[in-house]
Structures are given as C-alpha cells and as structure tokens.
Amino acid sequence: MHREPLVDTDSWTVAGVTLRSRFLLGSAGYPSPEVLRDAIQASGTQVVTVGLKRTLVSGSDNGFIAIVREAMAAHNARLLPNTAGCRSAREAIELAMMARELYETNWIKLEVVGDEYTLQPDPIELVDATRVLVREGFVVWPYCTDDLVTCRRLLDLGCALLMPWGAPIGSGQGLVNPLALRTLRARLPDAIVIVDAGIGAPSHAAQAMEMGLDAVLLNSAVALSGDPVRMARAFRCAVEAGREGWRAGLIRAQDFAVASTPVAGQPVLLGPAESSTDDRQKG
Amino acid sequence: MNAPITITVALDGQPHQIPAGTTLAALVAGLEYAPSAVATAVNGRFVARALRGELQLQAGDSVLLFQPIAGG
C-alpha cells in the first residue's frame, strides 16, 4: 500500500529551516579545498559541519573554510559548527559562544567527549551544556550515544534533534547497535534522529535510512576514500535509496520461503521423480 | 615606582609581551587579525567582539584566539 505520494515532498525542518537533503557532510580531512568543494556539490548536502581551532596551533587552513563558505552560498546551504575537542560542559559552552560569533549562526553541533579511546560522548556533560546553550538561544544538535534515557533528557531540555553515534568516530564500523537505534526510533517517533559517526560505507547509510532514521552525518568515509567526490555521490544515492525504501515500506523478514511466482493453476508437467533429474527444470 | 612598561600574557599558551593597558581589541589588531576573523577567550571565558575594547589585559592573563577551520 502506498503510504506517501511519489512526488518529492520529503523535506524536514529544523528550527524553522526546511531541508531536502538528508545527507549531512563533514568538511575535514579532504585532500584539497577543490576536492571538498566538488564533494559538497556531488553530495547534494545542505548542511556542512565546520570547527574552530586555536590560531597558533592550527595556522592557516589553506583555504578550506573559504571554499566551504562559497559552496554553501552557492547551494543556499547551512554551516553547522561543532565543539570538537571539548571535554567538559563549560568548555563546550564557551566554544559554542565563539562559534556563534565566528560563523554567525546559532546552530551548534554539541560534542563533549568523555573517553579518549572511543571518543564516546559524555552524557552528563552533554546534558549540562545543553541546558545552558538552549537557554542562550542555541539550536543544539547533540552528538550523543544511542542511550534512550539520555536522548529523552536532551529532547526534554529543548534539543532540536538527536545525533546518536552509529559507531566510534572515524571507525567506519557502521551501525554496531541497530537494536538501540531501532529502539530510539520506536520510542521517540516524533524526534528527528540523525546517525552521526562511525559510518564507513554507503550501505551503512542506507541501513540507517531504511530503519526510519531521518538523516546521516558523516565525514571520514567520504574525505578519506580513494575518490571523495565519487564517494559523496555514492552516499547521496544510498541515503536517498534507503529513505525511499523506508517510505515505501519494507517487507517483513521471514525464516521460510514464500514463492514469488504464482503457482496455483500451473500445469505440473512432470512428477517429482522425473523432474529431479531433468536439468531443464532448474532455476 | 613607575608601573611596568610591558606585561606578559599567555597567548595561545605562549608568553607574549604587550604594553601595560593594552585592550583585547588592541592585541587582536596588533596581531593583524581583522576583528571578525577570530573569536576570543580570556582566562577560559568567551569575550564577545563588542566587548574586546573594554577589556584591559592583566599580567598573567591567558588569551586564546580561535579561527574557523574544517571540521567533522
């Protein structure tokens, strides 16, 4: 049964901004600014993540940010600054304030890491930072784990959406806990849920979208691939395919075969004993 | 005794000498950054661009400058 029209009205809205693309792209680690620009174009993305670094540590950015700004303007798209590198709520709050001034946006991808090995988000610090930033007028995009209770707390505090990890950042493992993500979808049906981090292959993105999640955000899988522009296009196709699959309604998996070709009324040409030795009946 | 002519602050973690009485805005300008090119924090706290001219740096202050960069 058709649940939705085929005409593409499949947009989503964050804080009053309507977006069509469900593929959010990170801007780090590309071989050159030109490759980044072409990858942004190939991806069709409308949201690109950016960061902040101390000037003496980072030096020149070799033109990457100028390219990102240019590409965003060309596609009427948005920048999403992050608080990468923060280890406490206080740090993240201060960095968010700086990001708002530098990028002239109140959108913030809130990252507060609690473990150096896995770069796992710290749920306590994340909730504390969210409480302050929402009060300060930010649209908070929290990078979080797939823990249902933490996610619910973040929504209760006023987060615009949720961004649970699929796997540790940059690991490329895909969705290591699909049950948790399905649970989020089932228990928070009205929340915008974006899988952020850990996606390595287009099939991982398609899997997330087929589960009814709303979008995917990734960086390394495109930037570090052999051909980032081609990979950006591949992910775009995968996200769209997965989304369309979910909209169409997947069939339920079963443990037994169900013939797809109708057999009722078909003539039986040979008996079982004869057909077992007849090659023409194979397939 | 006269006030010291210069003071030392930590700029992005490195010792940096400035004339006593220097404001944060003057420090940024002296480093040849356009005001909008960097965000600033002093002693771990964000200082908005509009307030830099009012903030006179003190000896030992930790000044951090941040700039946009690609990110994931």
Short mmCIF file of C-alpha atoms in Angstrom, two decimals, chain A:
data_model
loop_
_atom_site.label_atom_id
_atom_site.label_comp_id
_atom_site.label_asym_id
_atom_site.label_seq_id
_atom_site.Cartn_x
_atom_site.Cartn_y
_atom_site.Cartn_z
CA MET A 1 0.00 0.00 0.00
CA HIS A 2 1.26 3.46 -0.86
CA ARG A 3 1.80 5.40 2.34
CA GLU A 4 3.17 8.57 0.78
CA PRO A 5 2.97 10.20 -2.64
CA LEU A 6 5.86 9.70 -5.04
CA VAL A 7 6.16 13.41 -5.66
CA ASP A 8 9.08 14.58 -3.59
CA THR A 9 7.68 16.43 -0.64
CA ASP A 10 10.00 14.60 1.68
CA SER A 11 11.57 17.59 3.39
CA TRP A 12 12.38 18.02 7.06
CA THR A 13 12.56 21.07 9.24
CA VAL A 14 14.98 22.17 11.95
CA ALA A 15 14.22 25.31 13.90
CA GLY A 16 12.10 26.68 11.10
CA VAL A 17 14.59 25.84 8.34
CA THR A 18 13.33 23.35 5.78
CA LEU A 19 15.87 20.96 4.29
CA ARG A 20 15.52 18.47 1.46
CA SER A 21 18.82 16.62 1.64
CA ARG A 22 19.15 14.04 4.40
CA PHE A 23 22.89 13.73 3.96
CA LEU A 24 24.99 15.98 6.19
CA LEU A 25 28.68 16.19 5.39
CA GLY A 26 31.77 16.97 7.40
CA SER A 27 34.45 19.19 5.87
CA ALA A 28 37.62 17.80 7.49
CA GLY A 29 40.39 15.73 6.01
CA TYR A 30 39.93 16.28 2.27
CA PRO A 31 42.96 16.18 0.00
CA SER A 32 42.37 19.74 -1.21
CA PRO A 33 39.83 22.56 -0.98
CA GLU A 34 38.81 21.86 -4.57
CA VAL A 35 38.03 18.22 -3.81
CA LEU A 36 35.98 19.35 -0.82
CA ARG A 37 34.05 21.79 -2.99
CA ASP A 38 33.30 19.11 -5.58
CA ALA A 39 32.35 16.60 -2.89
CA ILE A 40 29.89 19.07 -1.39
CA GLN A 41 28.34 19.56 -4.79
CA ALA A 42 28.19 15.83 -5.51
CA SER A 43 26.66 15.08 -2.12
CA GLY A 44 23.77 17.47 -2.57
CA THR A 45 24.12 18.29 1.10
CA GLN A 46 22.54 21.34 2.65
CA VAL A 47 24.37 21.15 5.96
CA VAL A 48 28.16 21.05 6.28
CA THR A 49 29.96 20.81 9.59
CA VAL A 50 32.91 23.05 10.45
CA GLY A 51 35.06 23.59 13.51
CA LEU A 52 37.21 26.03 15.46
CA LYS A 53 40.86 25.82 16.38
CA ARG A 54 43.30 27.95 18.27
CA THR A 55 45.15 30.16 15.82
CA LEU A 56 48.71 29.34 16.80
CA VAL A 57 48.02 25.64 16.86
CA SER A 58 46.22 25.40 13.57
CA GLY A 59 47.96 28.02 11.47
CA SER A 60 46.45 28.65 8.06
CA ASP A 61 43.54 26.49 6.92
CA ASN A 62 44.80 26.59 3.32
CA GLY A 63 41.56 28.00 2.03
CA PHE A 64 39.23 25.22 3.16
CA ILE A 65 36.83 27.47 5.02
CA ALA A 66 36.61 29.93 2.15
CA ILE A 67 35.71 27.07 -0.16
CA VAL A 68 33.09 25.77 2.26
CA ARG A 69 31.50 29.19 2.61
CA GLU A 70 31.48 29.62 -1.15
CA ALA A 71 29.92 26.22 -1.72
CA MET A 72 27.31 26.79 0.97
CA ALA A 73 26.31 30.10 -0.56
CA ALA A 74 26.01 28.50 -3.99
CA HIS A 75 23.64 25.85 -2.67
CA ASN A 76 21.82 28.05 -0.19
CA ALA A 77 23.02 25.64 2.46
CA ARG A 78 23.96 25.97 6.11
CA LEU A 79 27.07 25.67 8.20
CA LEU A 80 26.94 23.63 11.37
CA PRO A 81 29.89 24.46 13.65
CA ASN A 82 30.95 21.88 16.17
CA THR A 83 32.55 21.87 19.60
CA ALA A 84 35.00 19.10 18.77
CA GLY A 85 37.77 18.62 21.29
CA CYS A 86 35.75 19.70 24.32
CA ARG A 87 35.94 17.56 27.44
CA SER A 88 33.57 19.46 29.72
CA ALA A 89 30.29 21.32 29.56
CA ARG A 90 32.00 24.57 30.42
CA GLU A 91 34.49 24.24 27.57
CA ALA A 92 31.74 23.36 25.14
CA ILE A 93 29.62 26.32 26.19
CA GLU A 94 32.47 28.77 25.71
CA LEU A 95 33.39 27.28 22.34
CA ALA A 96 29.77 27.39 21.23
CA MET A 97 29.65 31.09 22.02
CA MET A 98 32.74 31.64 19.89
CA ALA A 99 31.32 29.55 17.07
CA ARG A 100 28.15 31.59 17.06
CA GLU A 101 30.13 34.78 16.68
CA LEU A 102 32.55 33.47 14.06
CA TYR A 103 30.04 31.67 11.87
CA GLU A 104 27.06 33.91 12.57
CA THR A 105 24.73 31.02 13.29
CA ASN A 106 23.03 29.81 16.44
CA TRP A 107 23.22 26.21 15.24
CA ILE A 108 25.76 24.16 17.17
CA LYS A 109 26.80 20.54 16.90
CA LEU A 110 27.45 19.89 20.55
CA GLU A 111 30.28 17.47 21.17
CA VAL A 112 31.59 16.70 24.65
CA VAL A 113 33.84 13.68 24.72
CA GLY A 114 34.09 11.52 27.81
CA ASP A 115 36.54 8.83 26.77
CA GLU A 116 39.76 9.32 24.85
CA TYR A 117 39.90 5.85 23.33
CA THR A 118 36.39 5.64 21.93
CA LEU A 119 35.69 9.39 21.80
CA GLN A 120 32.35 8.46 23.34
CA PRO A 121 30.14 11.42 24.22
CA ASP A 122 29.88 12.22 27.93
CA PRO A 123 26.14 12.18 28.62
CA ILE A 124 26.36 14.11 31.88
CA GLU A 125 28.41 16.97 30.46
CA LEU A 126 26.30 16.93 27.32
CA VAL A 127 23.09 17.40 29.26
CA ASP A 128 24.65 20.15 31.39
CA ALA A 129 25.90 22.03 28.34
CA THR A 130 22.60 21.62 26.53
CA ARG A 131 20.71 23.15 29.44
CA VAL A 132 22.80 26.34 29.22
CA LEU A 133 23.01 26.58 25.46
CA VAL A 134 19.28 26.18 24.87
CA ARG A 135 18.71 28.93 27.40
CA GLU A 136 21.21 31.09 25.49
CA GLY A 137 19.24 30.68 22.29
CA PHE A 138 21.23 27.99 20.52
CA VAL A 139 19.73 25.33 18.29
CA VAL A 140 21.53 22.35 19.79
CA TRP A 141 22.43 19.33 17.65
CA PRO A 142 23.82 16.95 20.28
CA TYR A 143 26.30 14.26 19.30
CA CYS A 144 25.24 11.57 21.75
CA THR A 145 25.24 7.85 22.32
CA ASP A 146 22.23 5.73 21.48
CA ASP A 147 21.10 5.61 25.12
CA LEU A 148 17.37 6.14 25.16
CA VAL A 149 17.14 7.86 28.52
CA THR A 150 19.90 10.36 27.73
CA CYS A 151 18.27 11.08 24.40
CA ARG A 152 14.96 11.71 26.08
CA ARG A 153 16.63 14.10 28.54
CA LEU A 154 18.20 16.01 25.67
CA LEU A 155 14.85 16.39 23.95
CA ASP A 156 13.20 17.44 27.20
CA LEU A 157 15.81 20.19 27.55
CA GLY A 158 14.92 21.53 24.14
CA CYS A 159 17.33 19.94 21.69
CA ALA A 160 16.13 20.36 18.14
CA LEU A 161 17.03 16.78 17.34
CA LEU A 162 19.28 13.88 18.31
CA MET A 163 22.53 12.70 16.75
CA PRO A 164 23.37 9.27 18.17
CA TRP A 165 26.55 7.56 17.06
CA GLY A 166 26.47 4.57 14.79
CA ALA A 167 29.96 3.59 15.95
CA PRO A 168 33.00 5.44 17.30
CA ILE A 169 34.05 8.48 15.26
CA GLY A 170 36.06 7.58 12.19
CA SER A 171 35.89 3.84 12.86
CA GLY A 172 33.88 3.05 9.75
CA GLN A 173 32.17 0.16 11.52
CA GLY A 174 28.65 1.16 10.55
CA LEU A 175 25.70 0.65 12.87
CA VAL A 176 27.14 -1.51 15.65
CA ASN A 177 23.95 -1.49 17.70
CA PRO A 178 20.97 -1.43 15.36
CA LEU A 179 18.69 -2.56 18.16
CA ALA A 180 19.40 0.61 20.12
CA LEU A 181 18.74 2.78 17.08
CA ARG A 182 15.51 0.93 16.32
CA THR A 183 14.51 1.45 19.93
CA LEU A 184 15.14 5.17 19.63
CA ARG A 185 13.00 5.27 16.51
CA ALA A 186 10.22 3.34 18.16
CA ARG A 187 10.24 5.18 21.49
CA LEU A 188 10.81 8.67 20.08
CA PRO A 189 8.76 8.56 16.89
CA ASP A 190 8.43 12.32 16.56
CA ALA A 191 12.07 13.20 17.17
CA ILE A 192 14.47 13.95 14.35
CA VAL A 193 17.19 11.31 14.68
CA ILE A 194 20.41 11.63 12.68
CA VAL A 195 23.07 8.95 12.77
CA ASP A 196 26.37 10.69 13.33
CA ALA A 197 29.75 8.97 13.32
CA GLY A 198 31.00 5.52 12.54
CA ILE A 199 29.51 5.12 9.10
CA GLY A 200 32.03 3.66 6.67
CA ALA A 201 30.12 2.53 3.61
CA PRO A 202 27.12 3.71 1.62
CA SER A 203 25.29 0.55 2.67
CA HIS A 204 25.56 1.66 6.31
CA ALA A 205 23.83 4.92 5.42
CA ALA A 206 21.14 3.09 3.52
CA GLN A 207 20.62 0.78 6.51
CA ALA A 208 20.11 3.76 8.81
CA MET A 209 17.60 5.32 6.47
CA GLU A 210 15.75 2.03 5.97
CA MET A 211 15.29 1.95 9.75
CA GLY A 212 13.32 5.17 9.53
CA LEU A 213 16.02 7.42 10.91
CA ASP A 214 15.87 10.89 9.49
CA ALA A 215 19.35 11.62 8.14
CA VAL A 216 23.02 10.69 8.36
CA LEU A 217 26.07 12.80 9.07
CA LEU A 218 29.49 11.58 8.08
CA ASN A 219 32.93 12.84 7.18
CA SER A 220 35.79 10.34 7.11
CA ALA A 221 34.03 7.81 4.88
CA VAL A 222 33.97 10.40 2.12
CA ALA A 223 37.04 12.53 2.85
CA LEU A 224 39.43 9.61 3.32
CA SER A 225 38.12 7.45 0.48
CA GLY A 226 40.07 6.93 -2.70
CA ASP A 227 37.79 9.28 -4.60
CA PRO A 228 35.89 11.61 -2.26
CA VAL A 229 33.74 13.14 -4.98
CA ARG A 230 32.57 9.77 -6.26
CA MET A 231 32.04 8.56 -2.70
CA ALA A 232 29.96 11.63 -1.87
CA ARG A 233 27.76 10.79 -4.83
CA ALA A 234 27.55 7.17 -3.69
CA PHE A 235 26.42 8.20 -0.23
CA ARG A 236 23.88 10.58 -1.69
CA CYS A 237 22.38 7.72 -3.70
CA ALA A 238 22.46 5.40 -0.68
CA VAL A 239 20.73 7.90 1.58
CA GLU A 240 18.05 8.55 -1.00
CA ALA A 241 17.60 4.84 -1.69
CA GLY A 242 17.33 3.98 1.98
CA ARG A 243 14.88 6.76 2.59
CA GLU A 244 12.72 5.77 -0.35
CA GLY A 245 12.83 2.17 0.83
CA TRP A 246 11.57 3.16 4.24
CA ARG A 247 8.86 5.36 2.76
CA ALA A 248 7.74 2.52 0.52
CA GLY A 249 7.56 0.10 3.45
CA LEU A 250 9.93 -2.87 3.70
CA ILE A 251 8.57 -6.37 3.76
CA ARG A 252 8.96 -8.32 6.97
CA ALA A 253 11.89 -10.77 7.02
CA GLN A 254 10.88 -14.42 7.45
CA ASP A 255 12.62 -17.69 8.19
CA PHE A 256 10.91 -19.57 5.37
CA ALA A 257 10.49 -19.24 1.62
CA VAL A 258 7.42 -17.72 0.05
CA ALA A 259 7.18 -18.26 -3.70
CA SER A 260 7.04 -15.01 -5.60
CA THR A 261 5.70 -16.59 -8.81
CA PRO A 262 2.06 -17.65 -8.51
CA VAL A 263 1.82 -21.44 -8.96
CA ALA A 264 -1.88 -22.06 -8.46
CA GLY A 265 -3.37 -23.49 -11.62
CA GLN A 266 0.01 -24.11 -13.27
CA PRO A 267 0.26 -27.42 -15.05
CA VAL A 268 2.58 -29.97 -13.50
CA LEU A 269 4.47 -31.36 -16.46
CA LEU A 270 6.49 -33.97 -14.70
CA GLY A 271 6.23 -35.86 -11.48
CA PRO A 272 8.74 -35.30 -8.65
CA ALA A 273 10.86 -38.35 -9.52
CA GLU A 274 11.28 -37.34 -13.15
CA SER A 275 11.87 -33.62 -12.53
CA SER A 276 14.73 -34.24 -10.07
CA THR A 277 16.93 -35.50 -12.91
CA ASP A 278 15.85 -33.01 -15.55
CA ASP A 279 18.26 -30.06 -15.90
CA ARG A 280 15.69 -28.06 -17.82
CA GLN A 281 13.64 -27.66 -14.69
CA LYS A 282 16.42 -25.97 -12.78
CA GLY A 283 16.04 -22.32 -11.88
#
